[in-house]
Amino acid sequence: MSWNTDDVNRTLEAGAPALYAALSPLGRRLFYPPDIPAQAQEAKGRSFNGTIGIFTDGAGGAVPLPSMAAALTLDGDDRNRAFLYSPVPGIREVRERWRGWQRRGVAASVPSTLPVVTAGLTHGLSMVADLFGGEGRTVAVPAPFWGNYRQTFALRTGAAVSTAPAYRDGHFHPGAVAEALSAAPEGEPAVAMVNFPSNPGGYAPTRGERDELRRTLLEVADRRPLVVVCDDAYAGLVYDPEVPRESMFWELAGAHERLVPVKVDGATKEFSFFGGRVGFLTFGVDLGEEAAAALENKLSSLVRSTLGSPVALGQTILLQALRSGKAEAEIREVFEIAERRYRAVRPALDDLDRDLLRPLPFNAGFFVLLEIPEKLGLDPQRVRRHLLDHHDTGIVAIAPRYLRIATCSVAADALPELVRRVERGVRELAGLTR
Amino acid sequence: MSWNTDDVNRTLEAGAPALYAALSPLGRRLFYPPDIPAQAQEAKGRSFNGTIGIFTDGAGGAVPLPSMAAALTLDGDDRNRAFLYSPVPGIREVRERWRGWQRRGVAASVPSTLPVVTAGLTHGLSMVADLFGGEGRTVAVPAPFWGNYRQTFALRTGAAVSTAPAYRDGHFHPGAVAEALSAAPEGEPAVAMVNFPSNPGGYAPTRGERDELRRTLLEVADRRPLVVVCDDAYAGLVYDPEVPRESMFWELAGAHERLVPVKVDGATKEFSFFGGRVGFLTFGVDLGEEAAAALENKLSSLVRSTLGSPVALGQTILLQALRSGKAEAEIREVFEIAERRYRAVRPALDDLDRDLLRPLPFNAGFFVLLEIPEKLGLDPQRVRRHLLDHHDTGIVAIAPRYLRIATCSVAADALPELVRRVERGVRELAGLTR
């Protein structure tokens, strides 16, 4: 097909009007021209193919340096895939198998696009920010939140982050997104972040809380086009058996014509593959063939102009797990380590002196979040530094009064002592023992 | 250090005034806050470290899925490095070894920063575009040029690409950059692309041409802050023994106080590692300790907010070559394959009917560039399609009248026939045989 930018925009507007309405100025400009990768795609299988700037043996095979090839056990097609360029939207087999992985247990009637490969989840978020951010756009984020949301959306694109408390009286507050958008200009498109299990507070909402959250999001969508970004980094890591493990994405996909669910997920945490940089971007709208191609054109334009192509090496390694039939069992083993840590830290949290530290709800994910009571007037950075200097202990400080403990990187038997040291440090600074 | 954005800007302005003057609005805003990665860095080595959201065995070791770990032969520290997050500016050993690799044969007095790791060369270019591009900024690009420069700089950031002919009367034209900037507002900062060996025309300038180019760039810098981006993707691939192989970067580093040389290079082509996505960004200015830290702060902010962290897996594989002491010899073997193709295609180019196709200067790199004489009035896309449909042959069409043959992906013995088919296709369309 030989589209231009206008064709792509018109097709998207017809097939996905809310998505189109929410595009940023950059989002409207994005267009993947019929240049080298597209021309190389068309030349595939020709006897004489001098299209793509990739060094091969002349028959499509990679020519890796022996010292680097020795680091991989892969051979044949997979070795070639690992060392050569990935297609711009990702290796087809990886995209299809990931879609299958995502949709385990999801009804066939729920719409979702073929995922586009990103260089990890932050890259997926930055693509969403490029597509839907920009000056004057409101991004609703329940607080406390992962600080990189601010950098990805506000610092880079100029969007305005609007927050509301994620917890009220020590409980999850499902109305936070709607509250954060209450001052946004009537009818204007907006973006909302939904992150379960969450970071920095390791929480996944109950059935009732999810239903309430869904209701408030649909209500917002009655009044404005709403892009809901489901940051599913910690997918599946829920320790309370009563609490749903599936992504909220599947409850939002196809639920409202002005709600555009976007799923940001990937191998980083779910497949314990931090260094590989393989993420995915999936849209929960039934686009039809034409509009899906138009959206993929825009996403490809973004990948091409920021990365060239995604990480073939990481995709090829991930493929080994997706093909093995063992991914679920292997992930279960990692989950069990995480769950043992949860069981180990739980009693230590229950024993905390509430006048010094108040744990926020914790039933999932990688992190315990502790609130320093406001009346202590303690800067969490001061607590962090005190713990580094006097208690041989590192934790993360989050303004205005939170401490985050990453249970994901601490052995189960060390966690109770770590929590005690944090409490001791706060007690010392609060002057309660002096 | 607990800097804020103003501190970083002031430090950079004092230590590198031309670089600071050329920053885009985004470049000025960039600031790497003391959030999670910075706090995790400070907590390194503490007995109780609950800072970073990375799943480990509790003692810093990776917990990869067995089906994925089996794809690598690495063990110990290298296996951990491959599966865990990279530091945001890159793995220290990789950065230091790459710097050593870059500076082979370079005098110690020539300044260059410790390279920051990017996710391949396009990502390095997109970082340069974010730093120095933006609305109203002129980017000088000799034409014909790699189309992705336009997407990276103009489509994404709104900068204006200004071109001038890279070749005049069939010869390389060293004044192209200066010519492309002649209409830019007096005194305004500008960006210039320097790409040798070049794409799409595989050319590296002679000693005399390089001297002339350098002279014109220094002249431009007398009149405006000038960021010169040396796109060294095809570093070293020069087939003419009389022609210099080193990057122009080393002739520009430290040469003029208003000229800011930036080197974009990496493993993609130089180490035949297309799928790994490992590139580097290096500045050719003597920054001093403080300003170097300020620049790394900005670059880290950009990596963090677009990628999270660079590809640890690719860096770890590249490290095997950098450590082996065999990189030069192994690269030489790849180069010899490329050189055999050069020797094979050269006579076929010399035999071309100049009324149908005119080869542009070709002595280096991955590509032969052929010009269709203007008087034939042939659209190169039409030629490309004709070759696909009737000659089982794929090449790349570049507006307004160029055809590019990638010798890098065609066997030496197939190249003469490929060139003949291209000539035959043009002859048919030109109607000369009818």
PDB file of C-alpha atoms in Angstrom, chain B residues 103-224:
ATOM      1  CA  ARG B 103      40.732   5.766  20.656  1.00  0.00           C
ATOM      2  CA  ARG B 104      43.087   3.215  19.045  1.00  0.00           C
ATOM      3  CA  GLY B 105      45.805   5.387  17.520  1.00  0.00           C
ATOM      4  CA  VAL B 106      44.301   8.673  18.758  1.00  0.00           C
ATOM      5  CA  ALA B 107      46.644  11.114  20.517  1.00  0.00           C
ATOM      6  CA  ALA B 108      46.036  11.410  24.263  1.00  0.00           C
ATOM      7  CA  SER B 109      45.610  15.184  23.888  1.00  0.00           C
ATOM      8  CA  VAL B 110      42.412  14.853  21.796  1.00  0.00           C
ATOM      9  CA  PRO B 111      39.402  15.195  24.128  1.00  0.00           C
ATOM     10  CA  SER B 112      36.517  12.712  24.286  1.00  0.00           C
ATOM     11  CA  THR B 113      33.983  11.842  26.978  1.00  0.00           C
ATOM     12  CA  LEU B 114      33.325   8.411  28.430  1.00  0.00           C
ATOM     13  CA  PRO B 115      30.717   7.062  25.965  1.00  0.00           C
ATOM     14  CA  VAL B 116      27.112   6.694  27.117  1.00  0.00           C
ATOM     15  CA  VAL B 117      25.426   3.477  25.943  1.00  0.00           C
ATOM     16  CA  THR B 118      22.443   3.787  23.574  1.00  0.00           C
ATOM     17  CA  ALA B 119      20.069   1.163  22.182  1.00  0.00           C
ATOM     18  CA  GLY B 120      21.791   1.150  18.793  1.00  0.00           C
ATOM     19  CA  LEU B 121      22.889   4.027  16.564  1.00  0.00           C
ATOM     20  CA  THR B 122      19.418   5.298  15.648  1.00  0.00           C
ATOM     21  CA  HIS B 123      18.706   5.677  19.340  1.00  0.00           C
ATOM     22  CA  GLY B 124      21.946   7.680  19.626  1.00  0.00           C
ATOM     23  CA  LEU B 125      20.770   9.907  16.757  1.00  0.00           C
ATOM     24  CA  SER B 126      17.339  10.330  18.348  1.00  0.00           C
ATOM     25  CA  MET B 127      19.034  11.375  21.603  1.00  0.00           C
ATOM     26  CA  VAL B 128      21.080  13.962  19.683  1.00  0.00           C
ATOM     27  CA  ALA B 129      17.832  15.121  18.048  1.00  0.00           C
ATOM     28  CA  ASP B 130      16.147  15.441  21.451  1.00  0.00           C
ATOM     29  CA  LEU B 131      19.135  17.350  22.863  1.00  0.00           C
ATOM     30  CA  PHE B 132      19.794  19.711  19.963  1.00  0.00           C
ATOM     31  CA  GLY B 133      16.766  19.535  17.642  1.00  0.00           C
ATOM     32  CA  GLY B 134      13.334  21.094  18.137  1.00  0.00           C
ATOM     33  CA  GLU B 135      11.254  23.706  16.304  1.00  0.00           C
ATOM     34  CA  GLY B 136      13.302  26.315  14.467  1.00  0.00           C
ATOM     35  CA  ARG B 137      16.588  24.431  14.571  1.00  0.00           C
ATOM     36  CA  THR B 138      18.377  23.871  11.233  1.00  0.00           C
ATOM     37  CA  VAL B 139      19.939  20.462  10.591  1.00  0.00           C
ATOM     38  CA  ALA B 140      22.322  20.446   7.615  1.00  0.00           C
ATOM     39  CA  VAL B 141      22.345  17.158   5.724  1.00  0.00           C
ATOM     40  CA  PRO B 142      24.224  16.559   2.464  1.00  0.00           C
ATOM     41  CA  ALA B 143      21.906  14.832  -0.033  1.00  0.00           C
ATOM     42  CA  PRO B 144      21.188  12.097  -0.933  1.00  0.00           C
ATOM     43  CA  PHE B 145      20.938  10.972   2.687  1.00  0.00           C
ATOM     44  CA  TRP B 146      19.566   8.189   4.851  1.00  0.00           C
ATOM     45  CA  GLY B 147      15.828   8.954   5.084  1.00  0.00           C
ATOM     46  CA  ASN B 148      15.668   8.206   8.781  1.00  0.00           C
ATOM     47  CA  TYR B 149      17.588  11.434   9.541  1.00  0.00           C
ATOM     48  CA  ARG B 150      14.429  13.231   8.489  1.00  0.00           C
ATOM     49  CA  GLN B 151      12.219  11.135  10.745  1.00  0.00           C
ATOM     50  CA  THR B 152      14.565  11.322  13.710  1.00  0.00           C
ATOM     51  CA  PHE B 153      15.109  15.094  13.584  1.00  0.00           C
ATOM     52  CA  ALA B 154      12.238  16.665  11.648  1.00  0.00           C
ATOM     53  CA  LEU B 155       9.228  14.383  12.163  1.00  0.00           C
ATOM     54  CA  ARG B 156       9.923  13.824  15.873  1.00  0.00           C
ATOM     55  CA  THR B 157      11.308  17.157  17.061  1.00  0.00           C
ATOM     56  CA  GLY B 158      10.143  19.642  14.433  1.00  0.00           C
ATOM     57  CA  ALA B 159      13.672  20.648  13.372  1.00  0.00           C
ATOM     58  CA  ALA B 160      14.142  21.792   9.766  1.00  0.00           C
ATOM     59  CA  VAL B 161      16.318  19.607   7.564  1.00  0.00           C
ATOM     60  CA  SER B 162      18.319  21.701   5.097  1.00  0.00           C
ATOM     61  CA  THR B 163      20.110  19.913   2.279  1.00  0.00           C
ATOM     62  CA  ALA B 164      22.817  20.620  -0.282  1.00  0.00           C
ATOM     63  CA  PRO B 165      24.296  18.280  -2.909  1.00  0.00           C
ATOM     64  CA  ALA B 166      26.831  15.830  -1.446  1.00  0.00           C
ATOM     65  CA  TYR B 167      28.233  15.278  -4.935  1.00  0.00           C
ATOM     66  CA  ARG B 168      28.958  17.756  -7.711  1.00  0.00           C
ATOM     67  CA  ASP B 169      29.773  16.625 -11.254  1.00  0.00           C
ATOM     68  CA  GLY B 170      30.094  13.090  -9.955  1.00  0.00           C
ATOM     69  CA  HIS B 171      32.596  14.079  -7.248  1.00  0.00           C
ATOM     70  CA  PHE B 172      32.282  14.464  -3.495  1.00  0.00           C
ATOM     71  CA  HIS B 173      31.537  18.081  -2.535  1.00  0.00           C
ATOM     72  CA  PRO B 174      33.161  19.025   0.810  1.00  0.00           C
ATOM     73  CA  GLY B 175      31.310  22.349   1.044  1.00  0.00           C
ATOM     74  CA  ALA B 176      27.832  20.780   1.208  1.00  0.00           C
ATOM     75  CA  VAL B 177      27.269  21.328   4.939  1.00  0.00           C
ATOM     76  CA  ALA B 178      28.340  24.979   4.802  1.00  0.00           C
ATOM     77  CA  GLU B 179      26.143  25.471   1.737  1.00  0.00           C
ATOM     78  CA  ALA B 180      23.146  23.881   3.482  1.00  0.00           C
ATOM     79  CA  LEU B 181      23.579  26.352   6.364  1.00  0.00           C
ATOM     80  CA  SER B 182      24.075  29.472   4.253  1.00  0.00           C
ATOM     81  CA  ALA B 183      20.443  30.562   4.686  1.00  0.00           C
ATOM     82  CA  ALA B 184      20.202  29.779   8.420  1.00  0.00           C
ATOM     83  CA  PRO B 185      19.735  32.893  10.610  1.00  0.00           C
ATOM     84  CA  GLU B 186      23.080  34.535  11.476  1.00  0.00           C
ATOM     85  CA  GLY B 187      24.574  33.401  14.778  1.00  0.00           C
ATOM     86  CA  GLU B 188      21.874  30.801  15.473  1.00  0.00           C
ATOM     87  CA  PRO B 189      23.114  27.369  16.605  1.00  0.00           C
ATOM     88  CA  ALA B 190      22.860  24.594  14.012  1.00  0.00           C
ATOM     89  CA  VAL B 191      23.400  20.861  13.647  1.00  0.00           C
ATOM     90  CA  ALA B 192      25.329  19.185  10.821  1.00  0.00           C
ATOM     91  CA  MET B 193      25.470  15.521   9.821  1.00  0.00           C
ATOM     92  CA  VAL B 194      28.794  13.984   8.773  1.00  0.00           C
ATOM     93  CA  ASN B 195      28.531  10.339   7.712  1.00  0.00           C
ATOM     94  CA  PHE B 196      31.618   8.472   6.427  1.00  0.00           C
ATOM     95  CA  PRO B 197      31.615   5.813   5.077  1.00  0.00           C
ATOM     96  CA  SER B 198      28.287   7.167   3.940  1.00  0.00           C
ATOM     97  CA  ASN B 199      24.824   5.774   3.354  1.00  0.00           C
ATOM     98  CA  PRO B 200      23.286   5.664   0.748  1.00  0.00           C
ATOM     99  CA  GLY B 201      26.432   6.384  -1.311  1.00  0.00           C
ATOM    100  CA  GLY B 202      29.272   4.198   0.026  1.00  0.00           C
ATOM    101  CA  TYR B 203      31.925   6.876   0.101  1.00  0.00           C
ATOM    102  CA  ALA B 204      34.797   7.958   2.359  1.00  0.00           C
ATOM    103  CA  PRO B 205      36.554  11.204   1.374  1.00  0.00           C
ATOM    104  CA  THR B 206      40.217  11.469   0.464  1.00  0.00           C
ATOM    105  CA  ARG B 207      42.743  13.262   2.659  1.00  0.00           C
ATOM    106  CA  GLY B 208      42.375  16.444   0.635  1.00  0.00           C
ATOM    107  CA  GLU B 209      38.573  16.348   0.708  1.00  0.00           C
ATOM    108  CA  ARG B 210      38.590  15.798   4.480  1.00  0.00           C
ATOM    109  CA  ASP B 211      40.891  18.766   5.017  1.00  0.00           C
ATOM    110  CA  GLU B 212      38.580  20.925   2.939  1.00  0.00           C
ATOM    111  CA  LEU B 213      35.488  19.690   4.808  1.00  0.00           C
ATOM    112  CA  ARG B 214      37.170  20.374   8.140  1.00  0.00           C
ATOM    113  CA  ARG B 215      38.093  23.879   6.997  1.00  0.00           C
ATOM    114  CA  THR B 216      34.501  24.679   5.974  1.00  0.00           C
ATOM    115  CA  LEU B 217      33.116  23.329   9.275  1.00  0.00           C
ATOM    116  CA  LEU B 218      35.514  25.473  11.318  1.00  0.00           C
ATOM    117  CA  GLU B 219      34.488  28.466   9.215  1.00  0.00           C
ATOM    118  CA  VAL B 220      30.829  27.796  10.019  1.00  0.00           C
ATOM    119  CA  ALA B 221      31.745  27.554  13.718  1.00  0.00           C
ATOM    120  CA  ASP B 222      33.285  31.026  13.504  1.00  0.00           C
ATOM    121  CA  ARG B 223      29.779  32.279  12.840  1.00  0.00           C
ATOM    122  CA  ARG B 224      27.532  30.033  14.981  1.00  0.00           C
TER     123      ARG B 224
END
